[in-house]
Every structure is written in structure tokens, then in C-alpha cells.
Short mmCIF file of C-alpha atoms in Angstrom, two decimals:
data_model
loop_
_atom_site.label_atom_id
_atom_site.label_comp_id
_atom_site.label_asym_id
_atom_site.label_seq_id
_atom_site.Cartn_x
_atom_site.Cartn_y
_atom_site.Cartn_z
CA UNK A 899 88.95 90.14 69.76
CA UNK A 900 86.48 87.24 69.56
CA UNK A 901 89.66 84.81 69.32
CA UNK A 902 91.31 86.52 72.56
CA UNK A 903 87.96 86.41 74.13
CA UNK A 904 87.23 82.31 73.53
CA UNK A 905 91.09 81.57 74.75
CA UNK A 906 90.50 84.18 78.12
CA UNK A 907 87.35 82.15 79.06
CA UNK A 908 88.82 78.53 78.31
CA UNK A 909 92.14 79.19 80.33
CA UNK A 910 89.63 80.14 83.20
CA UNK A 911 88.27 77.72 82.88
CA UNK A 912 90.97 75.45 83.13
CA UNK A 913 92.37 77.90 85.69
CA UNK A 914 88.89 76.98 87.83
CA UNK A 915 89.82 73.34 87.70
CA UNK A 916 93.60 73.56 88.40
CA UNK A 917 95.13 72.90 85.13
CA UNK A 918 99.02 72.76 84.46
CA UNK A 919 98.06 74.09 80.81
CA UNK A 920 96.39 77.54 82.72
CA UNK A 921 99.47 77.53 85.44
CA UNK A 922 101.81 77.59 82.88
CA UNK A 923 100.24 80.57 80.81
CA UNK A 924 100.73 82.61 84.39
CA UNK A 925 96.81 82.75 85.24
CA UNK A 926 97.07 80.79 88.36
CA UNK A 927 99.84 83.62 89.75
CA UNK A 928 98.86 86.66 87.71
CA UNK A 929 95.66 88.34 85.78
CA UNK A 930 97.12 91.61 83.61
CA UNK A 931 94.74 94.62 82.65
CA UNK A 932 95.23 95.09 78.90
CA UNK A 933 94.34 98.07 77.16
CA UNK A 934 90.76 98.11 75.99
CA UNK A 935 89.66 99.17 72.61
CA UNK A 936 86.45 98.26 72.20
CA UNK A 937 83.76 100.77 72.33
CA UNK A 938 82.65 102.16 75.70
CA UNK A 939 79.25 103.75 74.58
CA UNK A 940 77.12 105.61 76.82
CA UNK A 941 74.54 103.79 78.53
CA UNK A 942 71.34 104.05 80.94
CA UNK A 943 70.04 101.42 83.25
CA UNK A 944 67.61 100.18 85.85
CA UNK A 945 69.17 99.80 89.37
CA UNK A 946 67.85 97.54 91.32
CA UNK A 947 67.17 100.03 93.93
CA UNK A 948 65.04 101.45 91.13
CA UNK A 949 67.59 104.11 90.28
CA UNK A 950 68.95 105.09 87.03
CA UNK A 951 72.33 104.85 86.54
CA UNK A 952 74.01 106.81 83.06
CA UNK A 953 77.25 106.95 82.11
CA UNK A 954 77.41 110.48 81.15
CA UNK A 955 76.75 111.34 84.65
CA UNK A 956 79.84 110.09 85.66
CA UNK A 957 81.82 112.09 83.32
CA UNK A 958 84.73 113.93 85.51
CA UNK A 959 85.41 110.55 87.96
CA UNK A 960 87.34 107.67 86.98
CA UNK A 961 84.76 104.86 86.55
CA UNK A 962 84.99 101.23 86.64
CA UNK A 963 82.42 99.51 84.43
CA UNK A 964 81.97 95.77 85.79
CA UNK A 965 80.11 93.09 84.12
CA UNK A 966 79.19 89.96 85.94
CA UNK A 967 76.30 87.66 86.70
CA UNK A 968 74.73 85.76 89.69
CA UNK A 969 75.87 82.28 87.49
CA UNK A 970 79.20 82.55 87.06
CA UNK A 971 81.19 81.28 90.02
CA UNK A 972 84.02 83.38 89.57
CA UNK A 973 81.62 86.51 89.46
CA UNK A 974 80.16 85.64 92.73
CA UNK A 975 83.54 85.08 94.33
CA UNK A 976 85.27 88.26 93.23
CA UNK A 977 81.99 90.48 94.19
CA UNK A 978 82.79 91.31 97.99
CA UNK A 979 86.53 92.30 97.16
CA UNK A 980 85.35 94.62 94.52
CA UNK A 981 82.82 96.06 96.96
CA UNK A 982 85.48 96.75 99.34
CA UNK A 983 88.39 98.26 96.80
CA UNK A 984 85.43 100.64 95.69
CA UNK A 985 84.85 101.72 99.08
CA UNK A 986 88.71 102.35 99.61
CA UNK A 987 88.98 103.77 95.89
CA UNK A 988 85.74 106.54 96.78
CA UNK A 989 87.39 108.99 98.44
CA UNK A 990 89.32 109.18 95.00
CA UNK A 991 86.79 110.48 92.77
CA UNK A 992 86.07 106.80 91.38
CA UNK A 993 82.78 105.47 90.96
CA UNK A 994 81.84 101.84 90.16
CA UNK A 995 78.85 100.72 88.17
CA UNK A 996 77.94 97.03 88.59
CA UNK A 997 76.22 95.11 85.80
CA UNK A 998 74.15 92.25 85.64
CA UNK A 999 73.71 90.39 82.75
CA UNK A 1000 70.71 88.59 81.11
CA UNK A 1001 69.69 88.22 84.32
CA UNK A 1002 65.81 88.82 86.16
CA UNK A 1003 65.47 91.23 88.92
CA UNK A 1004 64.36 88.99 91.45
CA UNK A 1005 67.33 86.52 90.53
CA UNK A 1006 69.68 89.68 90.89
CA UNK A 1007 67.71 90.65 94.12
CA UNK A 1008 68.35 87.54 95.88
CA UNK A 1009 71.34 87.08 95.21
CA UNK A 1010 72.41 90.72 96.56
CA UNK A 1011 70.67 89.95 99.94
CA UNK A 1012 72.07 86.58 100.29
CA UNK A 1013 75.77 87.76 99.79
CA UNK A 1014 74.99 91.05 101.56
CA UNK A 1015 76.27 92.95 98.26
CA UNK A 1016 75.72 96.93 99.21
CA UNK A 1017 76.61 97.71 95.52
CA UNK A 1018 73.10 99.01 93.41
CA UNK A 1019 73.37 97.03 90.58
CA UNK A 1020 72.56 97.62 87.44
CA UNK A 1021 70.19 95.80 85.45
CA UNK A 1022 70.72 94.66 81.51
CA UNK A 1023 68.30 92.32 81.15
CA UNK A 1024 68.24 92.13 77.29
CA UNK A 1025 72.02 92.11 77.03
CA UNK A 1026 72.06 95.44 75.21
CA UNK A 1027 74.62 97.28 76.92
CA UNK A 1028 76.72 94.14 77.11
CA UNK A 1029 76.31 94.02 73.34
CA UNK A 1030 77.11 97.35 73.07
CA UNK A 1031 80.13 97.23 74.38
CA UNK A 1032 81.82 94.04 72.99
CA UNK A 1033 81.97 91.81 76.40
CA UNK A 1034 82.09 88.20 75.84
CA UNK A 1035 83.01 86.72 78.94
CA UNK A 1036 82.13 87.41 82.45
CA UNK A 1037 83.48 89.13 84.54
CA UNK A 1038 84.76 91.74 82.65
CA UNK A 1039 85.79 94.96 84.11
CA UNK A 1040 86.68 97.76 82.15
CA UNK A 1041 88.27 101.37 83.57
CA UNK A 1042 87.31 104.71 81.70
CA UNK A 1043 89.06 107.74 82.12
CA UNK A 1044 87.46 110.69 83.95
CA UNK A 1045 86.58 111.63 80.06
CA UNK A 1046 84.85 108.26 79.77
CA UNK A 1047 87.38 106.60 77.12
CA UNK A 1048 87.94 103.42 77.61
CA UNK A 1049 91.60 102.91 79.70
CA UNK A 1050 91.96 98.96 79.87
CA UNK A 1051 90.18 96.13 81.03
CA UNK A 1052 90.38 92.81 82.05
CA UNK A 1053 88.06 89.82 80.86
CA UNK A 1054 88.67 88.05 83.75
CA UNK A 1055 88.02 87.85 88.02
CA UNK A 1056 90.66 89.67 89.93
CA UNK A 1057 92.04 89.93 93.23
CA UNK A 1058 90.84 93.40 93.99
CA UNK A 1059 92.46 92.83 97.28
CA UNK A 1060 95.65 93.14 95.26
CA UNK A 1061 94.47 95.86 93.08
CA UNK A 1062 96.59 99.35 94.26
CA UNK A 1063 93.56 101.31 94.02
CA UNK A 1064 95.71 104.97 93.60
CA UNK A 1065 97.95 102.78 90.94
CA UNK A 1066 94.73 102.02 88.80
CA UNK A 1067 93.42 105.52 89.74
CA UNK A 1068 96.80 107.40 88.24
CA UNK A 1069 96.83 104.96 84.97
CA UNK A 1070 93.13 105.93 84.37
CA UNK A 1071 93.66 109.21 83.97
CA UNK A 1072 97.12 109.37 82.57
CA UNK A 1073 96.43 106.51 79.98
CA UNK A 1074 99.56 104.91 80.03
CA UNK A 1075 100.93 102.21 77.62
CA UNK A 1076 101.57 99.35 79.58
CA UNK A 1077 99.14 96.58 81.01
CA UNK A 1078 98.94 96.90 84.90
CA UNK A 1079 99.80 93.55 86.93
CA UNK A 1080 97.35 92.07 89.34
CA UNK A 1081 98.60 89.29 91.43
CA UNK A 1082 96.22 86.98 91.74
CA UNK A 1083 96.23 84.11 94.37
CA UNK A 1084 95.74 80.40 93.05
CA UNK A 1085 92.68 78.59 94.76
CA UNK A 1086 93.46 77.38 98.51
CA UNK A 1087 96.24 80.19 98.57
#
């Protein structure tokens, strides 16, 4: 896990700066969900509308568990889209829970009213749900069933704008076998 993890983060990296090395491992055209088995335990945080958000309250929904933080470029870029496949994705029963990372409120808070981010996110300031759950790069995204097991996930940004939302919907809750594609569009394109 830790090996796949280091290799995600330094072909995004290379992705970032236009590589030929990340091209040619498909990153630049394509980012693939990959079923997730690392552990998905319940949590409870801080919102920063003051909120508490808990897993187990979402039981029943399909949920989409996204890690990110106010740093990370690709984080900051992939935000809006994800704001606006959760609103299409709603009306189906899905509910996403935005995390910030390591991260002070008032760094968080900024941030959301500079980018004019409508999502209440949630606040792990001492890294222990993040810990928790076995993330090592950011963004991460993981999809739970409606029973809360962990479907896939992807420890990478996406394109949500290329993300069928009732595709990822169905594969949440039927748990199928194989990765779902997201095209992803280089830089410039």
C-alpha cells in the first residue's frame, strides 16, 4: 500500500509538471478508481459550520469520503467540480463529506470563502481520521457503500466533470470487480 501510495503521488507529480514518464503511464489521459481495502472506520468531526458530521449517520446513502487540503494545488483545483457532481449526484441518495487535513480552521475558513466552496467541511486537525483510515496522499477520495464498506477509491484529483455520477452510484452499491475509468483532461485541455 505504502509502495502504491509513494509511486501515485510521484507520477502526479510528474503529471503536474508535464512529464513524458507520467503521459506514458496513462495519467495525463486517464485516473482509474481501484478497489479500496483499507479500513473505512467510523468517524466524527468538527464542521466548519460548527456541525458534527459522523459517519454512522450516513449509513443507508452512498457516501463519498474526500480528503484534501487548502495546500495542495491539485486539491484546490478539483474542489468546485466535486461540489458540482455532488449537487447532481444528491437527488441520488449520495452524500459527500469533505475533509481537511492538518489544517487550522481559519486557514480552512478562508480558503472556503475565497473559492466560494458551499461544501461544510470537515475538520481533522490532528490527522486522526486520516490516520485512521490509511490515506497518504491528497486528494484521496474514497466511495462506501450505502452499508459504509469501503467500494474503491482513488488517491488522486479527478475530473468529476467526467465522473457518470449514476455509474459511480450503481458500482457503490453493487460492489463490482472492476476499477471504474475517469477520463481525465491533461493541463491546457
Amino acid at each position: 500500500m505504502l509502495i502504491r501510495a509513494i509511486r501515485n503521488v510521484a507520477l502526479c507529480a510528474l503529471w503536474a509538471l508535464g512529464s513524458p514518464a507520467a503521459r506514458a503511464e496513462g495519467l495525463a489521459d486517464e485516473a482509474r478508481f481501484q478497489p479500496w481495502t483499507d479500513p473505512a472506520p467510523p468517524f466524527r468531526l468538527r464542521t466548519l459550520s460548527g456541525a458534527e458530521v459522523r459517519l454512522d449517520d450516513l449509513r443507508g446513502r452512498v457516501v463519498l469520503v474526500h480528503f484534501f487540503a487548502t495546500w495542495c494545488a491539485p486539491c484546490r483545483t478539483e474542489l468546485p467540480a466535486l461540489q458540482q457532481f455532488a449537487a447532481a449526484a444528491g437527488s441520488q441518495n449520495v452524500a459527500l463529506v469533505v475533509i481537511s487535513v492538518a489544517e487550522p480552521d481559519g486557514r480552512v475558513r478562508r480558503f472556503a470563502e475565497s473559492t466560494n466552496l458551499a461544501l461544510d467541511v470537515a475538520l481533522d486537525s490532528d490527522r486522526a481520521v486520516t490516520r485512521a483510515w490509511n490515506i497518504v496522499a491528497l486528494p484521496t477520495t474514497v466511495v462506501l457503500s450505502p452499508g459504509l464498506s469501503p467500494r474503491f477509491g482513488a488517491a488522486t484529483d479527478l475530473e468529476w466533470g467526467s465522473v457518470s455520477a449514476g455509474r459511480l452510484i450503481d458500482r457503490a452499491r453493487d460492489g463490482g470487480p472492476e476499477p471504474l475509468p475517469i477520463v481525465k483532461q491533461p493541463p491546457g485541455g
